[in-house]
Amino acid sequence: VDHYLFGGARDWGRPFRALFAGGGTGDGCIMLASCFALTALTLVALWAVFDGPARPATVALQPGVFSPAECAKIVEVVSQAAWDRIKEAQGYLPTNDISISELPALANVSVAVRERMLPRLREAYDIDARSRLHVADLYVVRYRPGELAGLRLHTDAYTLSFSIALNAPAEFGKGGLAFALLPGKTFREELGTAVMFPAKQLHAGTAVTRGTR
C-alpha cells in the first residue's frame, strides 16, 4: 500500500481506512492490523475497529550490538568496496548503500545480526515465539556532504527496521535518525548501538554537514 499507492510519501500519522472485500479467512485484515498496531496508528476496517489516541513512535535502543572492533572492521571492508553512483531504493528513494551479501569478508555480520538483533526485536515488540522472524535486507549506507548527505522522510518495505551506528557521532556533523512522530528529536547513537523501530514509521536520515556517517 505504501509503496505502490503512495510512493512512500503518505503521512502515516493520520488515520487510514481499508475496506476488505470478499472476506475469506481474514488474513489480510489481520496482517494489516498487526502492522498498524506496531506503528500505533488508527485502522478502520470492515470487520474491526482499532481506535484510540495516537502514541509516540515506538522506538527502542539496544546498546553494544557490535563492539568497537567489529564496527571498525565493517567500516574498513566497505571503505575498500566499489561504491556505485546514487541509486533508488523502493523505486523512489535516492540512497547510497552496499549490501552485506555482496561482501564475502562480512559474511559473519549476517550471522551476528540474526543472533543478536532478532531476539531483541522480538522482545522489544512483544512478538509471539510462534511467529518467524528473518532478516530480509542488510546493508551499509554512507552519508557525507556533497554525495548523499541524508534521506528524506520515508517508510521501509518490511515490518520492523533497525539502524546500527558504525561510527561515533563525533566523526560527523548533525546527521542522525529522525521520526515524524517525534518532532525535534534526532537519534545520534553511540558506536555499536541499534535503533529499532516499526518500518512503517515515517523516518528520515538528517543531513550530515561534515565528515562521514
Coordinates of N, CA and C in Angstrom, one line a residue:
V1 N 0.8 -1.2 0.0 CA 0.0 0.0 0.0 C 0.9 1.2 0.0
D2 N 1.8 1.3 0.9 CA 2.7 2.5 1.0 C 3.5 2.7 -0.3
H3 N 4.0 1.6 -0.8 CA 4.9 1.7 -1.9 C 4.2 1.9 -3.2
Y4 N 3.2 1.1 -3.5 CA 2.5 1.1 -4.8 C 1.5 2.2 -5.0
L5 N 0.8 2.6 -3.9 CA -0.2 3.6 -4.0 C 0.3 5.0 -3.6
F6 N 1.2 5.1 -2.7 CA 1.6 6.4 -2.2 C 3.0 6.7 -2.4
G7 N 3.8 5.8 -3.0 CA 5.2 6.1 -3.3 C 6.0 6.5 -2.1
G8 N 5.6 5.9 -0.9 CA 6.3 6.1 0.3 C 6.1 7.5 0.9
A9 N 5.2 8.3 0.4 CA 5.1 9.7 0.8 C 3.9 10.0 1.7
R10 N 3.1 9.0 2.0 CA 1.9 9.2 2.8 C 2.3 9.5 4.2
D11 N 1.5 10.4 4.9 CA 1.7 10.7 6.3 C 1.0 9.6 7.1
W12 N 1.7 8.6 7.6 CA 1.1 7.5 8.3 C 0.8 7.9 9.8
G13 N 0.9 9.2 10.1 CA 0.4 9.6 11.4 C -1.0 9.9 11.4
R14 N -1.7 10.0 10.2 CA -3.1 10.2 10.0 C -3.8 8.8 10.0
P15 N -5.1 8.8 10.4 CA -5.9 7.5 10.3 C -5.9 7.0 8.9
F16 N -6.1 5.7 8.7 CA -6.1 5.1 7.4 C -7.3 4.1 7.4
R17 N -8.2 4.2 6.3 CA -9.3 3.4 6.2 C -9.1 2.3 5.1
A18 N -9.4 1.1 5.4 CA -9.2 0.0 4.5 C -10.4 -0.9 4.4
L19 N -10.9 -1.1 3.2 CA -12.1 -2.0 3.0 C -11.6 -3.3 2.4
F20 N -11.9 -4.4 3.2 CA -11.5 -5.7 2.7 C -12.8 -6.4 2.1
A21 N -12.8 -6.5 0.8 CA -13.9 -7.1 0.1 C -13.7 -8.6 0.0
G22 N -14.8 -9.3 0.2 CA -14.8 -10.7 0.0 C -14.7 -11.5 1.3
G23 N -13.8 -11.1 2.1 CA -13.7 -11.8 3.4 C -12.7 -13.0 3.4
G24 N -13.1 -14.1 3.1 CA -12.2 -15.3 3.1 C -11.8 -15.6 4.5
T25 N -10.5 -15.9 4.7 CA -10.0 -16.2 6.1 C -9.8 -15.0 7.0
G26 N -9.7 -13.8 6.4 CA -9.5 -12.6 7.2 C -8.0 -12.4 7.4
D27 N -7.1 -13.2 6.7 CA -5.7 -13.0 6.9 C -5.2 -11.6 6.5
G28 N -5.8 -11.0 5.4 CA -5.4 -9.7 5.0 C -5.6 -8.7 6.1
C29 N -6.8 -8.7 6.7 CA -7.2 -7.8 7.7 C -6.3 -7.9 8.9
I30 N -6.0 -9.2 9.3 CA -5.2 -9.4 10.5 C -3.8 -8.9 10.3
M31 N -3.2 -9.2 9.1 CA -1.9 -8.8 8.8 C -1.7 -7.3 8.8
L32 N -2.7 -6.6 8.2 CA -2.6 -5.1 8.2 C -2.8 -4.5 9.6
A33 N -3.7 -5.1 10.3 CA -4.0 -4.7 11.7 C -2.7 -4.8 12.5
S34 N -2.0 -5.9 12.3 CA -0.8 -6.2 13.1 C 0.3 -5.1 12.8
C35 N 0.4 -4.7 11.5 CA 1.4 -3.7 11.1 C 1.0 -2.4 11.8
F36 N -0.3 -2.1 11.8 CA -0.8 -0.8 12.3 C -0.6 -0.8 13.8
A37 N -0.8 -1.9 14.5 CA -0.6 -1.9 15.9 C 0.8 -1.6 16.3
L38 N 1.8 -2.1 15.5 CA 3.2 -1.8 15.8 C 3.4 -0.3 15.6
T39 N 2.7 0.3 14.6 CA 3.0 1.7 14.3 C 2.1 2.7 15.1
A40 N 1.3 2.2 15.9 CA 0.4 3.0 16.8 C -0.5 3.9 16.0
L41 N -1.0 3.4 14.9 CA -2.0 4.2 14.1 C -3.4 3.7 14.3
T42 N -4.3 4.5 13.8 CA -5.7 4.1 13.8 C -6.1 3.4 12.5
L43 N -6.7 2.2 12.6 CA -7.1 1.4 11.5 C -8.6 1.2 11.6
V44 N -9.4 1.6 10.5 CA -10.8 1.3 10.5 C -11.0 0.3 9.3
A45 N -11.4 -0.9 9.7 CA -11.5 -2.0 8.7 C -13.0 -2.5 8.6
L46 N -13.2 -3.4 7.7 CA -14.6 -3.9 7.6 C -15.0 -4.6 8.8
W47 N -14.1 -5.4 9.4 CA -14.5 -6.3 10.5 C -14.1 -5.8 11.9
A48 N -13.2 -4.9 11.9 CA -12.7 -4.5 13.2 C -12.3 -3.0 13.2
V49 N -12.5 -2.4 14.4 CA -12.1 -1.0 14.5 C -11.0 -0.9 15.6
F50 N -9.9 -0.4 15.3 CA -8.8 -0.1 16.2 C -8.7 1.4 16.4
D51 N -9.2 1.9 17.5 CA -9.3 3.4 17.6 C -8.8 3.8 19.0
G52 N -8.2 4.9 19.0 CA -7.6 5.5 20.3 C -6.6 6.6 20.0
P53 N -6.2 7.3 21.0 CA -5.2 8.4 20.8 C -3.9 7.9 20.2
A54 N -3.3 8.7 19.3 CA -2.0 8.3 18.8 C -1.0 8.3 19.9
R55 N -0.1 7.3 19.8 CA 1.0 7.2 20.8 C 2.3 7.7 20.1
P56 N 3.3 8.0 20.9 CA 4.6 8.4 20.3 C 5.2 7.2 19.5
A57 N 6.0 7.5 18.6 CA 6.7 6.4 17.8 C 7.3 5.4 18.7
T58 N 7.1 4.1 18.4 CA 7.7 3.1 19.3 C 9.1 2.8 18.8
V59 N 10.0 3.5 19.4 CA 11.4 3.4 19.1 C 12.2 2.8 20.3
A60 N 13.0 1.8 20.1 CA 13.8 1.1 21.1 C 15.2 1.2 20.8
L61 N 16.1 1.2 21.8 CA 17.5 1.2 21.7 C 18.1 0.0 22.3
Q62 N 19.2 -0.5 21.6 CA 19.9 -1.7 22.1 C 21.4 -1.4 22.0
P63 N 22.1 -1.0 23.1 CA 23.5 -0.7 23.0 C 24.3 -1.9 22.8
G64 N 25.5 -1.7 22.3 CA 26.5 -2.8 22.2 C 26.2 -3.9 21.3
V65 N 25.4 -3.7 20.3 CA 25.2 -4.8 19.3 C 26.5 -5.3 18.7
F66 N 27.3 -4.3 18.3 CA 28.6 -4.6 17.8 C 29.6 -3.9 18.6
S67 N 30.8 -4.5 18.8 CA 31.9 -3.9 19.6 C 32.6 -2.9 18.7
P68 N 33.4 -2.0 19.3 CA 34.1 -1.0 18.5 C 35.0 -1.7 17.5
A69 N 35.6 -2.8 17.8 CA 36.5 -3.5 16.9 C 35.6 -4.1 15.7
E70 N 34.5 -4.6 16.0 CA 33.6 -5.1 14.9 C 33.1 -4.0 14.0
C71 N 32.8 -2.8 14.6 CA 32.4 -1.7 13.8 C 33.5 -1.2 12.9
A72 N 34.7 -1.2 13.4 CA 35.9 -0.7 12.7 C 36.2 -1.7 11.5
K73 N 36.0 -3.0 11.7 CA 36.2 -4.0 10.6 C 35.2 -3.8 9.5
I74 N 33.9 -3.6 9.9 CA 32.9 -3.4 8.9 C 33.2 -2.1 8.0
V75 N 33.5 -1.0 8.7 CA 33.9 0.2 8.0 C 35.1 0.0 7.1
E76 N 36.1 -0.7 7.6 CA 37.3 -0.9 6.8 C 36.9 -1.7 5.5
V77 N 36.1 -2.7 5.6 CA 35.8 -3.5 4.4 C 34.9 -2.7 3.4
V78 N 33.9 -2.0 3.9 CA 33.1 -1.3 3.0 C 33.8 -0.1 2.4
S79 N 34.8 0.5 3.1 CA 35.5 1.6 2.6 C 36.4 1.2 1.4
Q80 N 36.7 -0.1 1.3 CA 37.5 -0.6 0.2 C 36.7 -1.1 -0.9
A81 N 35.4 -1.2 -0.7 CA 34.5 -1.6 -1.8 C 34.2 -0.5 -2.8
A82 N 33.7 -1.0 -4.0 CA 33.4 0.0 -5.0 C 31.9 0.5 -4.8
W83 N 31.9 1.8 -4.4 CA 30.6 2.4 -4.2 C 30.0 2.9 -5.6
D84 N 28.8 2.5 -5.9 CA 28.2 2.9 -7.1 C 27.6 4.3 -7.0
R85 N 27.2 4.8 -8.1 CA 26.5 6.2 -8.0 C 25.2 6.0 -7.2
I86 N 24.7 7.2 -6.8 CA 23.4 7.2 -6.1 C 22.3 6.5 -6.9
K87 N 21.6 5.6 -6.2 CA 20.6 4.8 -6.8 C 19.3 5.0 -6.1
E88 N 18.2 4.4 -6.6 CA 16.9 4.5 -5.9 C 16.6 3.2 -5.2
A89 N 16.1 3.3 -3.9 CA 15.6 2.2 -3.2 C 14.1 2.3 -3.2
Q90 N 13.4 1.1 -3.3 CA 11.9 1.0 -3.4 C 11.4 1.8 -4.5
G91 N 12.2 2.2 -5.5 CA 11.7 2.8 -6.7 C 11.5 4.3 -6.6
Y92 N 11.8 4.9 -5.5 CA 11.6 6.4 -5.4 C 12.6 7.1 -4.4
L93 N 13.4 6.3 -3.7 CA 14.2 7.0 -2.7 C 15.7 6.9 -3.0
P94 N 16.3 8.0 -3.3 CA 17.7 8.0 -3.6 C 18.5 7.6 -2.4
T95 N 19.5 6.7 -2.6 CA 20.3 6.2 -1.5 C 21.7 5.8 -2.0
N96 N 22.6 5.6 -1.1 CA 23.9 5.2 -1.4 C 24.3 4.1 -0.4
D97 N 24.2 2.8 -0.9 CA 24.4 1.7 0.1 C 25.1 0.6 -0.6
I98 N 25.6 -0.3 0.2 CA 26.2 -1.6 -0.3 C 25.6 -2.7 0.5
S99 N 25.1 -3.7 -0.1 CA 24.5 -4.9 0.5 C 25.6 -5.7 1.2
I100 N 25.4 -6.2 2.4 CA 26.3 -7.1 3.1 C 26.5 -8.4 2.3
S101 N 25.5 -8.8 1.6 CA 25.6 -10.1 0.9 C 26.6 -10.0 -0.3
E102 N 27.0 -8.8 -0.7 CA 27.9 -8.6 -1.8 C 29.4 -8.7 -1.3
L103 N 29.6 -8.7 0.0 CA 30.9 -8.6 0.6 C 31.2 -9.9 1.4
P104 N 31.9 -10.9 0.8 CA 32.2 -12.2 1.5 C 33.0 -12.0 2.8
A105 N 33.8 -10.9 2.9 CA 34.5 -10.7 4.1 C 33.7 -10.3 5.3
L106 N 32.4 -10.0 5.0 CA 31.5 -9.7 6.1 C 30.4 -10.7 6.3
A107 N 30.6 -11.9 5.8 CA 29.6 -13.0 6.0 C 29.2 -13.2 7.4
N108 N 30.2 -13.0 8.3 CA 29.9 -13.2 9.8 C 28.9 -12.1 10.3
V109 N 28.8 -11.0 9.6 CA 28.0 -9.9 10.1 C 26.5 -10.3 10.0
S110 N 26.1 -11.0 8.9 CA 24.8 -11.5 8.8 C 24.4 -12.5 9.9
V111 N 25.3 -13.3 10.2 CA 25.1 -14.3 11.3 C 24.9 -13.6 12.6
A112 N 25.8 -12.6 12.9 CA 25.8 -11.8 14.1 C 24.5 -11.1 14.3
V113 N 24.0 -10.5 13.2 CA 22.7 -9.7 13.2 C 21.6 -10.7 13.6
R114 N 21.5 -11.8 12.9 CA 20.4 -12.8 13.2 C 20.5 -13.2 14.7
E115 N 21.6 -13.5 15.2 CA 21.8 -14.0 16.6 C 21.5 -12.9 17.6
R116 N 21.9 -11.6 17.3 CA 21.9 -10.6 18.3 C 20.6 -9.7 18.2
M117 N 20.2 -9.4 16.9 CA 19.1 -8.5 16.7 C 17.7 -9.1 16.8
L118 N 17.6 -10.3 16.2 CA 16.2 -10.9 16.1 C 15.6 -11.1 17.5
P119 N 16.4 -11.6 18.5 CA 15.8 -11.8 19.8 C 15.4 -10.4 20.5
R120 N 16.2 -9.4 20.2 CA 16.0 -8.0 20.7 C 14.7 -7.5 20.1
L121 N 14.5 -7.7 18.8 CA 13.3 -7.2 18.1 C 12.1 -7.9 18.7
R122 N 12.2 -9.2 18.8 CA 11.1 -10.0 19.3 C 10.7 -9.5 20.7
E123 N 11.7 -9.2 21.6 CA 11.4 -8.8 22.9 C 10.8 -7.3 22.9
A124 N 11.4 -6.5 22.1 CA 11.0 -5.1 22.1 C 9.6 -4.9 21.7
Y125 N 9.2 -5.7 20.7 CA 7.8 -5.5 20.1 C 6.9 -6.7 20.5
D126 N 7.2 -7.4 21.5 CA 6.4 -8.5 22.1 C 5.8 -9.4 21.0
I127 N 6.7 -9.9 20.2 CA 6.4 -10.8 19.1 C 6.3 -12.2 19.6
D128 N 5.2 -12.9 19.4 CA 5.0 -14.2 19.8 C 6.1 -15.2 19.3
A129 N 6.5 -16.1 20.1 CA 7.5 -17.1 19.8 C 7.1 -17.9 18.6
R130 N 5.9 -18.1 18.3 CA 5.4 -18.9 17.2 C 5.6 -18.1 15.8
S131 N 5.8 -16.8 15.9 CA 6.0 -16.0 14.7 C 7.4 -16.1 14.3
R132 N 7.6 -16.3 13.0 CA 9.0 -16.4 12.5 C 9.5 -15.1 12.1
L133 N 10.8 -14.8 12.5 CA 11.4 -13.5 12.1 C 12.6 -13.9 11.3
H134 N 12.9 -13.1 10.2 CA 14.1 -13.3 9.5 C 14.6 -11.9 9.0
V135 N 15.9 -11.8 8.6 CA 16.4 -10.6 8.1 C 16.2 -10.5 6.6
A136 N 15.4 -9.6 6.2 CA 15.0 -9.5 4.8 C 16.1 -8.8 4.0
D137 N 16.7 -7.8 4.6 CA 17.7 -7.0 3.9 C 18.7 -6.5 4.9
L138 N 20.0 -6.4 4.5 CA 21.0 -5.9 5.4 C 22.1 -5.2 4.5
Y139 N 22.3 -3.9 4.8 CA 23.2 -3.1 4.0 C 23.8 -2.0 4.8
V140 N 24.9 -1.5 4.3 CA 25.6 -0.3 4.9 C 25.3 0.9 4.1
V141 N 24.8 2.0 4.7 CA 24.5 3.2 4.0 C 25.6 4.2 4.4
R142 N 26.1 5.0 3.4 CA 27.1 6.1 3.7 C 26.5 7.4 3.4
Y143 N 26.6 8.3 4.4 CA 26.2 9.7 4.3 C 27.4 10.6 4.4
R144 N 27.5 11.6 3.5 CA 28.5 12.6 3.5 C 28.1 13.8 2.7
P145 N 28.6 15.0 3.1 CA 28.2 16.2 2.3 C 28.7 16.1 0.8
G146 N 27.9 16.6 -0.1 CA 28.3 16.6 -1.5 C 28.1 15.2 -2.2
E147 N 27.7 14.2 -1.4 CA 27.4 12.9 -2.0 C 26.0 12.5 -1.7
L148 N 25.7 11.8 -0.7 CA 24.3 11.6 -0.1 C 24.4 12.1 1.3
A149 N 23.9 13.3 1.6 CA 24.0 13.9 2.9 C 23.0 13.3 3.9
G150 N 21.8 12.9 3.3 CA 20.7 12.4 4.2 C 19.6 11.7 3.3
L151 N 18.6 11.3 4.0 CA 17.4 10.7 3.3 C 16.2 11.4 3.8
R152 N 15.3 11.7 2.8 CA 14.0 12.4 3.1 C 13.1 11.4 3.9
L153 N 12.0 12.0 4.4 CA 11.0 11.1 5.1 C 10.6 10.0 4.2
H154 N 10.5 8.8 4.8 CA 10.1 7.6 4.0 C 9.7 6.5 5.0
T155 N 9.1 5.5 4.5 CA 8.9 4.2 5.2 C 9.7 3.1 4.6
D156 N 9.9 2.0 5.3 CA 10.7 0.9 4.8 C 9.7 -0.2 4.3
A157 N 10.3 -1.1 3.5 CA 9.4 -2.0 2.8 C 8.9 -3.2 3.7
Y158 N 9.5 -3.3 4.9 CA 9.2 -4.5 5.7 C 8.4 -4.2 6.9
T159 N 8.5 -5.0 8.0 CA 7.6 -4.8 9.2 C 8.4 -4.1 10.3
L160 N 9.6 -4.5 10.5 CA 10.4 -3.9 11.6 C 11.8 -3.5 10.9
S161 N 12.4 -2.4 11.4 CA 13.6 -1.9 10.9 C 14.6 -1.7 12.1
F162 N 15.9 -1.6 11.8 CA 16.9 -1.2 12.8 C 18.0 -0.6 12.1
S163 N 18.7 0.3 12.8 CA 19.8 1.0 12.3 C 20.9 1.0 13.3
I164 N 22.1 0.5 12.9 CA 23.2 0.3 13.9 C 24.3 1.3 13.5
A165 N 24.7 2.1 14.5 CA 25.8 3.1 14.3 C 27.1 2.5 14.1
L166 N 27.8 2.7 13.0 CA 29.1 2.1 12.8 C 30.2 3.0 13.0
N167 N 29.9 4.3 13.3 CA 31.0 5.2 13.7 C 30.4 6.2 14.7
A168 N 31.2 6.8 15.5 CA 30.8 7.7 16.6 C 30.2 9.0 16.1
P169 N 29.3 9.6 16.8 CA 28.7 10.8 16.4 C 29.7 12.0 16.3
A170 N 30.8 11.9 17.0 CA 31.8 13.0 17.0 C 32.5 13.0 15.6
E171 N 32.3 12.0 14.8 CA 33.0 11.9 13.5 C 32.2 12.6 12.4
F172 N 31.0 13.0 12.7 CA 30.2 13.7 11.6 C 29.4 14.8 12.2
G173 N 28.9 15.7 11.4 CA 28.2 16.9 11.9 C 26.7 16.7 11.7
K174 N 25.9 16.8 12.7 CA 24.4 16.9 12.7 C 23.6 15.7 12.2
G175 N 24.2 14.8 11.4 CA 23.4 13.7 10.8 C 22.9 12.7 11.9
G176 N 21.7 12.1 11.6 CA 21.2 11.1 12.5 C 19.9 10.6 12.0
L177 N 19.1 9.9 12.9 CA 17.9 9.3 12.5 C 16.7 10.1 13.2
A178 N 15.7 10.5 12.4 CA 14.6 11.3 13.0 C 13.3 10.7 12.5
F179 N 12.3 10.9 13.4 CA 11.0 10.3 13.1 C 9.9 11.4 13.1
A180 N 8.9 11.3 12.2 CA 7.9 12.3 12.1 C 7.1 12.4 13.3
L181 N 6.9 11.3 14.1 CA 6.1 11.3 15.3 C 6.9 11.7 16.5
L182 N 8.1 12.0 16.3 CA 9.0 12.5 17.4 C 9.7 13.8 17.0
P183 N 8.9 14.9 16.8 CA 9.5 16.1 16.3 C 10.5 16.7 17.2
G184 N 11.6 17.2 16.6 CA 12.6 17.8 17.4 C 13.7 16.8 18.0
K185 N 13.4 15.5 17.8 CA 14.4 14.5 18.3 C 15.1 13.9 17.2
T186 N 16.5 13.9 17.3 CA 17.3 13.2 16.3 C 18.2 12.2 17.1
F187 N 18.1 11.0 16.7 CA 18.9 9.9 17.3 C 20.3 9.9 16.7
R188 N 21.3 10.2 17.6 CA 22.7 10.2 17.2 C 23.4 9.2 18.2
E189 N 23.2 7.9 17.9 CA 23.6 7.0 18.9 C 25.1 6.6 18.9
E190 N 25.5 6.1 20.1 CA 26.9 5.7 20.2 C 27.3 4.5 19.3
L191 N 28.6 4.4 19.1 CA 29.1 3.3 18.3 C 28.5 2.0 18.7
G192 N 28.0 1.2 17.7 CA 27.6 -0.1 18.0 C 26.1 -0.2 18.5
T193 N 25.5 0.9 18.7 CA 24.1 0.9 19.3 C 23.1 0.8 18.1
A194 N 22.0 0.0 18.3 CA 21.0 -0.2 17.4 C 19.8 0.6 17.8
V195 N 19.2 1.3 16.8 CA 17.9 2.0 17.0 C 16.9 1.1 16.3
M196 N 15.9 0.6 17.0 CA 14.9 -0.3 16.4 C 13.5 0.4 16.3
F197 N 12.8 0.2 15.3 CA 11.5 0.9 15.1 C 10.6 0.1 14.1
P198 N 9.3 0.3 14.1 CA 8.4 -0.3 13.1 C 8.7 0.4 11.8
A199 N 8.8 -0.4 10.7 CA 9.2 0.0 9.4 C 8.3 1.1 8.8
K200 N 7.0 1.1 9.2 CA 6.1 2.0 8.7 C 6.0 3.3 9.4
Q201 N 6.9 3.5 10.4 CA 7.0 4.8 11.0 C 7.8 5.7 10.0
L202 N 7.2 6.9 9.7 CA 7.9 7.8 8.8 C 9.2 8.2 9.5
H203 N 10.3 8.1 8.8 CA 11.6 8.4 9.4 C 12.5 9.0 8.3
A204 N 13.6 9.6 8.7 CA 14.5 10.3 7.8 C 15.9 10.2 8.3
G205 N 16.8 10.3 7.4 CA 18.2 10.5 7.8 C 18.5 12.0 7.7
T206 N 18.7 12.6 8.8 CA 19.0 14.1 8.7 C 20.4 14.3 8.1
A207 N 20.5 15.4 7.4 CA 21.7 15.7 6.6 C 23.0 15.8 7.4
V208 N 24.0 15.2 7.0 CA 25.3 15.3 7.5 C 26.0 16.6 7.0
T209 N 26.6 17.4 7.9 CA 27.2 18.7 7.5 C 28.7 18.6 7.4
R210 N 29.3 17.6 8.0 CA 30.7 17.4 7.8 C 31.0 15.9 8.1
G211 N 32.2 15.5 7.6 CA 32.6 14.1 7.9 C 31.7 13.1 7.2
T212 N 31.8 11.8 7.7 CA 31.1 10.7 7.1 C 30.3 10.0 8.2
R213 N 29.1 9.7 7.9 CA 28.3 8.9 8.8 C 28.1 7.5 8.2

